[in-house]
């Protein structure tokens, strides 16, 4: 089969190449899936440089979110059949024609979603759900400021927060992206952060500030967020796409009465397996019901993996870029 293989950890994806590799066989508890679509996530890019907290041994095939069809089952697998259309995945293996994946990490693809949408859904929307519901305990009517709102996890948070009854401010440094977000999900307000956003957020929220701030960017965005969060607010640390890991003087959370909360949706499920199952059930039920719907920016074949990676790395994407092996 053809697969994208990381052979060396290097900047600018220099250690990556499409190779012919043996098709895997499913082991006990695994299903072999013909991958129809695999979405590109920021952790995939970080892993090619060895900069993510999960550091698999070389060589490896990245790709954690897939959609496809079951073609073989390993010993002890129940609840799946040959030919089932499934979504899910694991930390590795998605950017290939076939992937042997833990069966417990797969579930039926919602009929409402295409294969590309199914691949674009899982990690981004699970992150949004865990952040908003498990960490921030979001209440209907609260103001949610979503930074990096055009990216995969940001756009998922806009969609999820709207579905949960929040009032949403979508933030980006691009007017064109904000216009696209308005067309897709109709947030309650949009803010261009290029010239600063503190006063805009205060004005939108009647001077109170945002009750919940969802920040996958870090750096200067985090610093200014501290200054426009409401009393008793929750500042959600999702990631650091800006490249700078910020710090906060603890007198600020003390004086303003807000919390800084780290979000690792996958690790949350590993630490609390029952809650993890509940999270996944809630997220996929919302997809089944049509309450939320992922946006696919582009679908590209495996041979154009570099273009898909660059769309995300260069912040040109609105939603998700998807590779179709």
mmCIF file of C-alpha atoms in Angstrom:
data_model
loop_
_atom_site.group_PDB
_atom_site.id
_atom_site.type_symbol
_atom_site.label_atom_id
_atom_site.label_comp_id
_atom_site.label_asym_id
_atom_site.label_seq_id
_atom_site.Cartn_x
_atom_site.Cartn_y
_atom_site.Cartn_z
ATOM 1 C CA UNK A 1 0.000 0.000 0.000
ATOM 2 C CA UNK A 2 0.976 3.662 -0.241
ATOM 3 C CA UNK A 3 1.524 5.600 2.968
ATOM 4 C CA UNK A 4 3.024 8.864 4.134
ATOM 5 C CA UNK A 5 6.033 7.920 6.245
ATOM 6 C CA UNK A 6 8.003 10.115 8.633
ATOM 7 C CA UNK A 7 11.548 8.773 8.261
ATOM 8 C CA UNK A 8 13.381 11.574 10.085
ATOM 9 C CA UNK A 9 12.372 14.397 12.400
ATOM 10 C CA UNK A 10 13.076 17.596 10.509
ATOM 11 C CA UNK A 11 11.682 21.094 9.923
ATOM 12 C CA UNK A 12 9.516 21.905 6.932
ATOM 13 C CA UNK A 13 8.370 18.256 6.649
ATOM 14 C CA UNK A 14 11.752 17.333 5.108
ATOM 15 C CA UNK A 15 11.693 13.898 6.745
ATOM 16 C CA UNK A 16 8.346 12.901 5.168
ATOM 17 C CA UNK A 17 7.753 10.905 1.981
ATOM 18 C CA UNK A 18 5.092 8.738 0.370
ATOM 19 C CA UNK A 19 6.374 5.154 0.269
ATOM 20 C CA UNK A 20 5.232 1.688 -0.685
ATOM 21 C CA UNK A 21 4.952 -0.227 2.585
ATOM 22 C CA UNK A 22 3.435 -3.596 3.577
ATOM 23 C CA UNK A 23 -0.311 -3.532 4.156
ATOM 24 C CA UNK A 24 -0.840 -4.185 7.880
ATOM 25 C CA UNK A 25 -2.789 -7.122 9.241
ATOM 26 C CA UNK A 26 -5.220 -6.514 12.098
ATOM 27 C CA UNK A 27 -4.065 -7.904 15.422
ATOM 28 C CA UNK A 28 -6.269 -8.975 18.307
ATOM 29 C CA UNK A 29 -8.850 -6.301 19.009
ATOM 30 C CA UNK A 30 -8.058 -4.437 15.785
ATOM 31 C CA UNK A 31 -9.883 -3.721 12.532
ATOM 32 C CA UNK A 32 -8.245 -3.166 9.167
ATOM 33 C CA UNK A 33 -9.830 -0.104 7.550
ATOM 34 C CA UNK A 34 -9.627 1.003 3.931
ATOM 35 C CA UNK A 35 -9.032 4.692 4.564
ATOM 36 C CA UNK A 36 -11.263 6.921 2.459
ATOM 37 C CA UNK A 37 -10.350 10.179 4.196
ATOM 38 C CA UNK A 38 -7.972 11.361 6.926
ATOM 39 C CA UNK A 39 -7.954 14.897 8.285
ATOM 40 C CA UNK A 40 -4.817 16.919 8.960
ATOM 41 C CA UNK A 41 -4.475 18.051 12.571
ATOM 42 C CA UNK A 42 -1.878 20.317 14.141
ATOM 43 C CA UNK A 43 -0.431 17.436 16.239
ATOM 44 C CA UNK A 44 0.318 15.616 12.962
ATOM 45 C CA UNK A 45 2.516 18.522 11.904
ATOM 46 C CA UNK A 46 4.237 18.748 15.280
ATOM 47 C CA UNK A 47 5.032 15.020 15.256
ATOM 48 C CA UNK A 48 6.965 15.360 11.997
ATOM 49 C CA UNK A 49 9.406 17.577 13.930
ATOM 50 C CA UNK A 50 9.324 15.689 17.221
ATOM 51 C CA UNK A 51 7.647 18.653 18.923
ATOM 52 C CA UNK A 52 4.475 16.951 20.166
ATOM 53 C CA UNK A 53 4.146 15.346 23.612
ATOM 54 C CA UNK A 54 3.578 11.965 21.945
ATOM 55 C CA UNK A 55 6.844 10.960 20.255
ATOM 56 C CA UNK A 56 6.507 7.670 18.326
ATOM 57 C CA UNK A 57 9.652 5.836 17.216
ATOM 58 C CA UNK A 58 10.776 6.288 13.611
ATOM 59 C CA UNK A 59 9.595 5.486 11.033
ATOM 60 C CA UNK A 60 5.890 6.125 11.514
ATOM 61 C CA UNK A 61 2.797 7.159 9.569
ATOM 62 C CA UNK A 62 0.906 10.103 11.087
ATOM 63 C CA UNK A 63 -2.838 10.680 10.875
ATOM 64 C CA UNK A 64 -5.131 10.368 13.876
ATOM 65 C CA UNK A 65 -8.613 10.988 12.415
ATOM 66 C CA UNK A 66 -9.945 8.710 9.664
ATOM 67 C CA UNK A 67 -13.092 7.593 7.929
ATOM 68 C CA UNK A 68 -13.297 4.456 5.837
ATOM 69 C CA UNK A 69 -14.598 0.914 5.455
ATOM 70 C CA UNK A 70 -13.791 -2.192 7.470
ATOM 71 C CA UNK A 71 -12.083 -4.827 5.291
ATOM 72 C CA UNK A 72 -10.791 -7.289 7.910
ATOM 73 C CA UNK A 73 -11.183 -7.994 11.618
ATOM 74 C CA UNK A 74 -8.689 -9.243 14.161
ATOM 75 C CA UNK A 75 -9.362 -11.820 16.832
ATOM 76 C CA UNK A 76 -11.881 -10.878 19.497
ATOM 77 C CA UNK A 77 -13.519 -7.952 17.717
ATOM 78 C CA UNK A 78 -17.253 -7.652 18.275
ATOM 79 C CA UNK A 79 -19.731 -5.078 17.053
ATOM 80 C CA UNK A 80 -18.100 -4.493 13.654
ATOM 81 C CA UNK A 81 -18.615 -6.257 10.337
ATOM 82 C CA UNK A 82 -16.797 -6.321 7.011
ATOM 83 C CA UNK A 83 -18.014 -3.419 4.894
ATOM 84 C CA UNK A 84 -19.044 -1.167 7.781
ATOM 85 C CA UNK A 85 -18.444 2.530 7.189
ATOM 86 C CA UNK A 86 -16.600 3.765 10.275
ATOM 87 C CA UNK A 87 -14.968 6.834 11.758
ATOM 88 C CA UNK A 88 -12.393 7.216 14.495
ATOM 89 C CA UNK A 89 -8.768 6.260 14.617
ATOM 90 C CA UNK A 90 -5.746 6.357 16.876
ATOM 91 C CA UNK A 91 -2.668 8.497 17.345
ATOM 92 C CA UNK A 92 -1.034 7.173 14.177
ATOM 93 C CA UNK A 93 -1.654 5.483 10.850
ATOM 94 C CA UNK A 94 -4.296 7.566 9.073
ATOM 95 C CA UNK A 95 -2.314 8.879 6.092
ATOM 96 C CA UNK A 96 -2.244 5.544 4.303
ATOM 97 C CA UNK A 97 -4.464 3.458 2.060
ATOM 98 C CA UNK A 98 -5.094 1.006 4.910
ATOM 99 C CA UNK A 99 -4.826 1.314 8.683
ATOM 100 C CA UNK A 100 -4.980 -1.349 11.393
ATOM 101 C CA UNK A 101 -6.725 0.406 14.270
ATOM 102 C CA UNK A 102 -8.086 -0.516 17.709
ATOM 103 C CA UNK A 103 -11.691 -1.531 17.138
ATOM 104 C CA UNK A 104 -12.787 0.206 20.336
ATOM 105 C CA UNK A 105 -11.721 3.520 18.790
ATOM 106 C CA UNK A 106 -14.065 3.114 15.802
ATOM 107 C CA UNK A 107 -17.769 3.801 15.516
ATOM 108 C CA UNK A 108 -20.342 3.870 12.697
ATOM 109 C CA UNK A 109 -20.018 6.856 10.400
ATOM 110 C CA UNK A 110 -23.045 9.126 10.779
ATOM 111 C CA UNK A 111 -25.140 8.883 7.623
ATOM 112 C CA UNK A 112 -25.372 12.681 7.509
ATOM 113 C CA UNK A 113 -21.604 12.997 7.087
ATOM 114 C CA UNK A 114 -19.483 12.249 4.026
ATOM 115 C CA UNK A 115 -16.239 10.326 4.522
ATOM 116 C CA UNK A 116 -14.333 13.633 4.408
ATOM 117 C CA UNK A 117 -16.630 15.218 7.000
ATOM 118 C CA UNK A 118 -16.386 12.122 9.180
ATOM 119 C CA UNK A 119 -12.597 12.351 9.155
ATOM 120 C CA UNK A 120 -12.737 16.075 9.890
ATOM 121 C CA UNK A 121 -14.986 15.636 12.898
ATOM 122 C CA UNK A 122 -13.647 13.483 15.713
ATOM 123 C CA UNK A 123 -10.584 15.111 17.297
ATOM 124 C CA UNK A 124 -11.651 18.707 16.684
ATOM 125 C CA UNK A 125 -15.184 18.338 18.039
ATOM 126 C CA UNK A 126 -14.111 16.115 20.920
ATOM 127 C CA UNK A 127 -11.601 18.800 21.917
ATOM 128 C CA UNK A 128 -14.326 21.436 21.754
ATOM 129 C CA UNK A 129 -16.736 19.329 23.807
ATOM 130 C CA UNK A 130 -14.229 18.435 26.522
ATOM 131 C CA UNK A 131 -13.070 22.047 26.710
ATOM 132 C CA UNK A 132 -16.521 23.618 26.869
ATOM 133 C CA UNK A 133 -18.438 21.009 28.857
ATOM 134 C CA UNK A 134 -15.953 19.056 30.970
ATOM 135 C CA UNK A 135 -13.503 21.840 31.769
ATOM 136 C CA UNK A 136 -15.461 25.107 31.479
ATOM 137 C CA UNK A 137 -18.926 23.763 32.389
ATOM 138 C CA UNK A 138 -20.432 26.119 29.839
ATOM 139 C CA UNK A 139 -23.905 27.460 30.586
ATOM 140 C CA UNK A 140 -26.407 28.528 27.902
ATOM 141 C CA UNK A 141 -26.275 32.259 27.298
ATOM 142 C CA UNK A 142 -22.639 32.690 28.336
ATOM 143 C CA UNK A 143 -20.242 34.550 26.061
ATOM 144 C CA UNK A 144 -17.558 32.376 24.454
ATOM 145 C CA UNK A 145 -14.601 33.986 22.700
ATOM 146 C CA UNK A 146 -13.028 31.540 20.226
ATOM 147 C CA UNK A 147 -9.528 32.391 19.008
ATOM 148 C CA UNK A 148 -8.139 30.851 15.845
ATOM 149 C CA UNK A 149 -11.765 30.448 14.830
ATOM 150 C CA UNK A 150 -10.953 29.552 11.221
ATOM 151 C CA UNK A 151 -8.779 26.575 12.149
ATOM 152 C CA UNK A 152 -10.061 23.055 12.623
ATOM 153 C CA UNK A 153 -10.332 23.095 16.426
ATOM 154 C CA UNK A 154 -11.424 26.735 16.465
ATOM 155 C CA UNK A 155 -14.206 26.331 13.929
ATOM 156 C CA UNK A 156 -15.393 23.212 15.750
ATOM 157 C CA UNK A 157 -15.594 25.256 18.959
ATOM 158 C CA UNK A 158 -17.677 27.935 17.217
ATOM 159 C CA UNK A 159 -20.079 25.273 15.948
ATOM 160 C CA UNK A 160 -20.167 23.389 19.258
ATOM 161 C CA UNK A 161 -20.645 26.473 21.428
ATOM 162 C CA UNK A 162 -23.532 27.658 19.252
ATOM 163 C CA UNK A 163 -25.163 24.225 19.510
ATOM 164 C CA UNK A 164 -24.785 24.352 23.309
ATOM 165 C CA UNK A 165 -26.650 27.654 23.499
ATOM 166 C CA UNK A 166 -23.738 30.017 24.080
ATOM 167 C CA UNK A 167 -23.254 33.459 22.559
ATOM 168 C CA UNK A 168 -20.157 33.184 20.376
ATOM 169 C CA UNK A 169 -17.491 35.685 19.366
ATOM 170 C CA UNK A 170 -15.356 34.278 16.537
ATOM 171 C CA UNK A 171 -11.861 35.775 16.421
ATOM 172 C CA UNK A 172 -9.306 35.731 13.608
ATOM 173 C CA UNK A 173 -6.717 38.037 12.046
ATOM 174 C CA UNK A 174 -8.368 37.775 8.617
ATOM 175 C CA UNK A 175 -11.516 39.605 7.544
ATOM 176 C CA UNK A 176 -11.969 37.135 4.693
ATOM 177 C CA UNK A 177 -11.905 34.188 7.100
ATOM 178 C CA UNK A 178 -14.305 35.930 9.459
ATOM 179 C CA UNK A 179 -16.729 36.503 6.582
ATOM 180 C CA UNK A 180 -16.536 32.800 5.731
ATOM 181 C CA UNK A 181 -17.158 31.842 9.366
ATOM 182 C CA UNK A 182 -20.205 34.115 9.429
ATOM 183 C CA UNK A 183 -21.562 32.376 6.334
ATOM 184 C CA UNK A 184 -20.967 28.900 7.785
ATOM 185 C CA UNK A 185 -22.024 29.217 11.442
ATOM 186 C CA UNK A 186 -23.450 32.709 12.070
ATOM 187 C CA UNK A 187 -21.629 33.543 15.321
ATOM 188 C CA UNK A 188 -23.121 36.324 17.406
ATOM 189 C CA UNK A 189 -20.112 38.559 16.744
ATOM 190 C CA UNK A 190 -16.755 38.499 14.986
ATOM 191 C CA UNK A 191 -13.517 40.227 15.970
ATOM 192 C CA UNK A 192 -10.407 40.858 13.914
ATOM 193 C CA UNK A 193 -7.553 40.513 16.422
ATOM 194 C CA UNK A 194 -4.894 42.112 14.219
ATOM 195 C CA UNK A 195 -5.134 45.471 15.971
ATOM 196 C CA UNK A 196 -5.958 44.104 19.410
ATOM 197 C CA UNK A 197 -9.279 42.810 20.666
ATOM 198 C CA UNK A 198 -9.650 43.637 24.359
ATOM 199 C CA UNK A 199 -11.860 46.689 23.890
ATOM 200 C CA UNK A 200 -13.941 45.054 21.160
ATOM 201 C CA UNK A 201 -14.722 42.058 23.375
ATOM 202 C CA UNK A 202 -15.569 44.326 26.314
ATOM 203 C CA UNK A 203 -17.923 46.355 24.113
ATOM 204 C CA UNK A 204 -19.660 43.277 22.707
ATOM 205 C CA UNK A 205 -20.220 41.817 26.184
ATOM 206 C CA UNK A 206 -21.472 45.036 27.763
ATOM 207 C CA UNK A 207 -18.210 45.648 29.610
ATOM 208 C CA UNK A 208 -18.198 42.295 31.402
ATOM 209 C CA UNK A 209 -15.786 40.372 29.228
ATOM 210 C CA UNK A 210 -16.002 36.833 27.872
ATOM 211 C CA UNK A 211 -17.151 34.135 30.280
ATOM 212 C CA UNK A 212 -15.160 31.471 28.429
ATOM 213 C CA UNK A 213 -12.119 31.994 26.201
ATOM 214 C CA UNK A 214 -11.029 29.134 23.942
ATOM 215 C CA UNK A 215 -7.382 29.652 22.990
ATOM 216 C CA UNK A 216 -5.488 27.339 20.623
ATOM 217 C CA UNK A 217 -3.084 30.164 19.712
ATOM 218 C CA UNK A 218 -1.195 31.205 22.851
ATOM 219 C CA UNK A 219 1.446 33.931 22.742
ATOM 220 C CA UNK A 220 0.146 37.506 22.539
ATOM 221 C CA UNK A 221 -3.427 36.256 22.118
ATOM 222 C CA UNK A 222 -3.329 34.622 25.550
ATOM 223 C CA UNK A 223 -1.769 37.716 27.104
ATOM 224 C CA UNK A 224 -4.554 39.979 25.869
ATOM 225 C CA UNK A 225 -7.242 37.414 26.699
ATOM 226 C CA UNK A 226 -6.319 37.766 30.364
ATOM 227 C CA UNK A 227 -7.442 41.387 30.057
ATOM 228 C CA UNK A 228 -10.882 40.751 28.586
ATOM 229 C CA UNK A 229 -12.092 37.756 30.562
ATOM 230 C CA UNK A 230 -15.072 38.112 32.880
ATOM 231 C CA UNK A 231 -14.974 37.609 36.623
ATOM 232 C CA UNK A 232 -15.404 33.866 37.284
ATOM 233 C CA UNK A 233 -14.352 33.259 33.669
ATOM 234 C CA UNK A 234 -12.542 30.204 32.334
ATOM 235 C CA UNK A 235 -9.544 30.598 30.016
ATOM 236 C CA UNK A 236 -9.072 27.338 28.111
ATOM 237 C CA UNK A 237 -5.535 26.498 26.983
ATOM 238 C CA UNK A 238 -5.874 24.377 23.829
ATOM 239 C CA UNK A 239 -2.464 24.852 22.210
ATOM 240 C CA UNK A 240 0.215 27.230 21.007
ATOM 241 C CA UNK A 241 -0.023 27.628 17.247
ATOM 242 C CA UNK A 242 1.628 31.057 17.606
ATOM 243 C CA UNK A 243 4.815 29.295 18.667
ATOM 244 C CA UNK A 244 5.167 31.045 22.030
ATOM 245 C CA UNK A 245 4.050 29.433 25.272
ATOM 246 C CA UNK A 246 2.759 32.319 27.412
ATOM 247 C CA UNK A 247 2.848 32.797 31.155
ATOM 248 C CA UNK A 248 0.494 34.573 33.514
ATOM 249 C CA UNK A 249 1.173 36.336 36.805
ATOM 250 C CA UNK A 250 -1.028 34.574 39.322
ATOM 251 C CA UNK A 251 -2.208 37.863 40.805
ATOM 252 C CA UNK A 252 -4.323 38.288 37.669
ATOM 253 C CA UNK A 253 -6.469 35.158 38.208
ATOM 254 C CA UNK A 254 -6.670 36.129 41.882
ATOM 255 C CA UNK A 255 -7.835 39.701 41.309
ATOM 256 C CA UNK A 256 -10.119 38.917 38.372
ATOM 257 C CA UNK A 257 -11.391 35.639 39.806
ATOM 258 C CA UNK A 258 -10.836 33.547 36.672
ATOM 259 C CA UNK A 259 -9.405 30.084 36.061
ATOM 260 C CA UNK A 260 -6.792 28.930 33.533
ATOM 261 C CA UNK A 261 -7.618 25.388 32.392
ATOM 262 C CA UNK A 262 -5.557 23.036 30.283
ATOM 263 C CA UNK A 263 -7.400 20.881 27.745
ATOM 264 C CA UNK A 264 -6.187 17.517 26.447
ATOM 265 C CA UNK A 265 -9.283 15.738 25.205
ATOM 266 C CA UNK A 266 -7.618 12.422 24.414
ATOM 267 C CA UNK A 267 -5.764 12.267 27.705
ATOM 268 C CA UNK A 268 -8.971 13.186 29.543
ATOM 269 C CA UNK A 269 -10.575 10.060 28.103
ATOM 270 C CA UNK A 270 -7.565 7.922 29.006
ATOM 271 C CA UNK A 271 -7.553 9.211 32.584
ATOM 272 C CA UNK A 272 -11.327 8.890 32.976
ATOM 273 C CA UNK A 273 -12.415 6.066 30.626
ATOM 274 C CA UNK A 274 -16.116 6.183 31.493
ATOM 275 C CA UNK A 275 -16.277 9.944 31.046
ATOM 276 C CA UNK A 276 -14.284 9.501 27.833
ATOM 277 C CA UNK A 277 -16.946 7.138 26.487
ATOM 278 C CA UNK A 278 -19.652 9.591 27.499
ATOM 279 C CA UNK A 279 -17.829 12.404 25.701
ATOM 280 C CA UNK A 280 -17.524 10.405 22.490
ATOM 281 C CA UNK A 281 -21.163 9.359 22.665
ATOM 282 C CA UNK A 282 -22.281 12.955 23.143
ATOM 283 C CA UNK A 283 -20.177 14.272 20.274
ATOM 284 C CA UNK A 284 -21.235 11.638 17.754
ATOM 285 C CA UNK A 285 -24.880 11.835 18.849
ATOM 286 C CA UNK A 286 -24.828 15.528 18.003
ATOM 287 C CA UNK A 287 -23.474 14.640 14.554
ATOM 288 C CA UNK A 288 -26.159 11.981 14.066
ATOM 289 C CA UNK A 289 -28.839 14.500 14.977
ATOM 290 C CA UNK A 290 -27.431 17.191 12.700
ATOM 291 C CA UNK A 291 -26.904 19.601 15.596
ATOM 292 C CA UNK A 292 -23.349 20.272 14.441
ATOM 293 C CA UNK A 293 -21.584 19.808 11.125
ATOM 294 C CA UNK A 294 -17.861 20.028 10.232
ATOM 295 C CA UNK A 295 -16.607 22.103 7.337
ATOM 296 C CA UNK A 296 -14.068 20.594 4.944
ATOM 297 C CA UNK A 297 -11.885 23.239 3.308
ATOM 298 C CA UNK A 298 -10.152 20.938 0.818
ATOM 299 C CA UNK A 299 -9.870 17.258 -0.113
ATOM 300 C CA UNK A 300 -6.494 16.264 -1.559
ATOM 301 C CA UNK A 301 -5.042 12.907 -2.677
ATOM 302 C CA UNK A 302 -2.178 11.303 -0.748
ATOM 303 C CA UNK A 303 0.375 12.431 -3.333
ATOM 304 C CA UNK A 304 -0.552 16.050 -2.502
ATOM 305 C CA UNK A 305 -0.003 15.599 1.234
ATOM 306 C CA UNK A 306 2.470 18.487 1.279
ATOM 307 C CA UNK A 307 -0.197 20.865 0.008
ATOM 308 C CA UNK A 308 -2.593 19.675 2.701
ATOM 309 C CA UNK A 309 0.047 20.143 5.408
ATOM 310 C CA UNK A 310 0.946 23.607 4.114
ATOM 311 C CA UNK A 311 -2.691 24.726 4.158
ATOM 312 C CA UNK A 312 -2.691 24.159 7.897
ATOM 313 C CA UNK A 313 0.870 25.322 8.598
ATOM 314 C CA UNK A 314 0.379 28.547 6.627
ATOM 315 C CA UNK A 315 -3.040 29.201 8.208
ATOM 316 C CA UNK A 316 -4.821 29.210 4.876
ATOM 317 C CA UNK A 317 -7.496 26.748 5.891
ATOM 318 C CA UNK A 318 -11.026 27.441 7.109
ATOM 319 C CA UNK A 319 -12.066 24.217 8.824
ATOM 320 C CA UNK A 320 -10.145 21.092 7.884
ATOM 321 C CA UNK A 321 -7.887 19.911 5.091
ATOM 322 C CA UNK A 322 -8.488 16.235 4.344
ATOM 323 C CA UNK A 323 -6.270 13.696 2.611
ATOM 324 C CA UNK A 324 -8.022 11.004 0.554
ATOM 325 C CA UNK A 325 -5.564 8.078 0.176
#
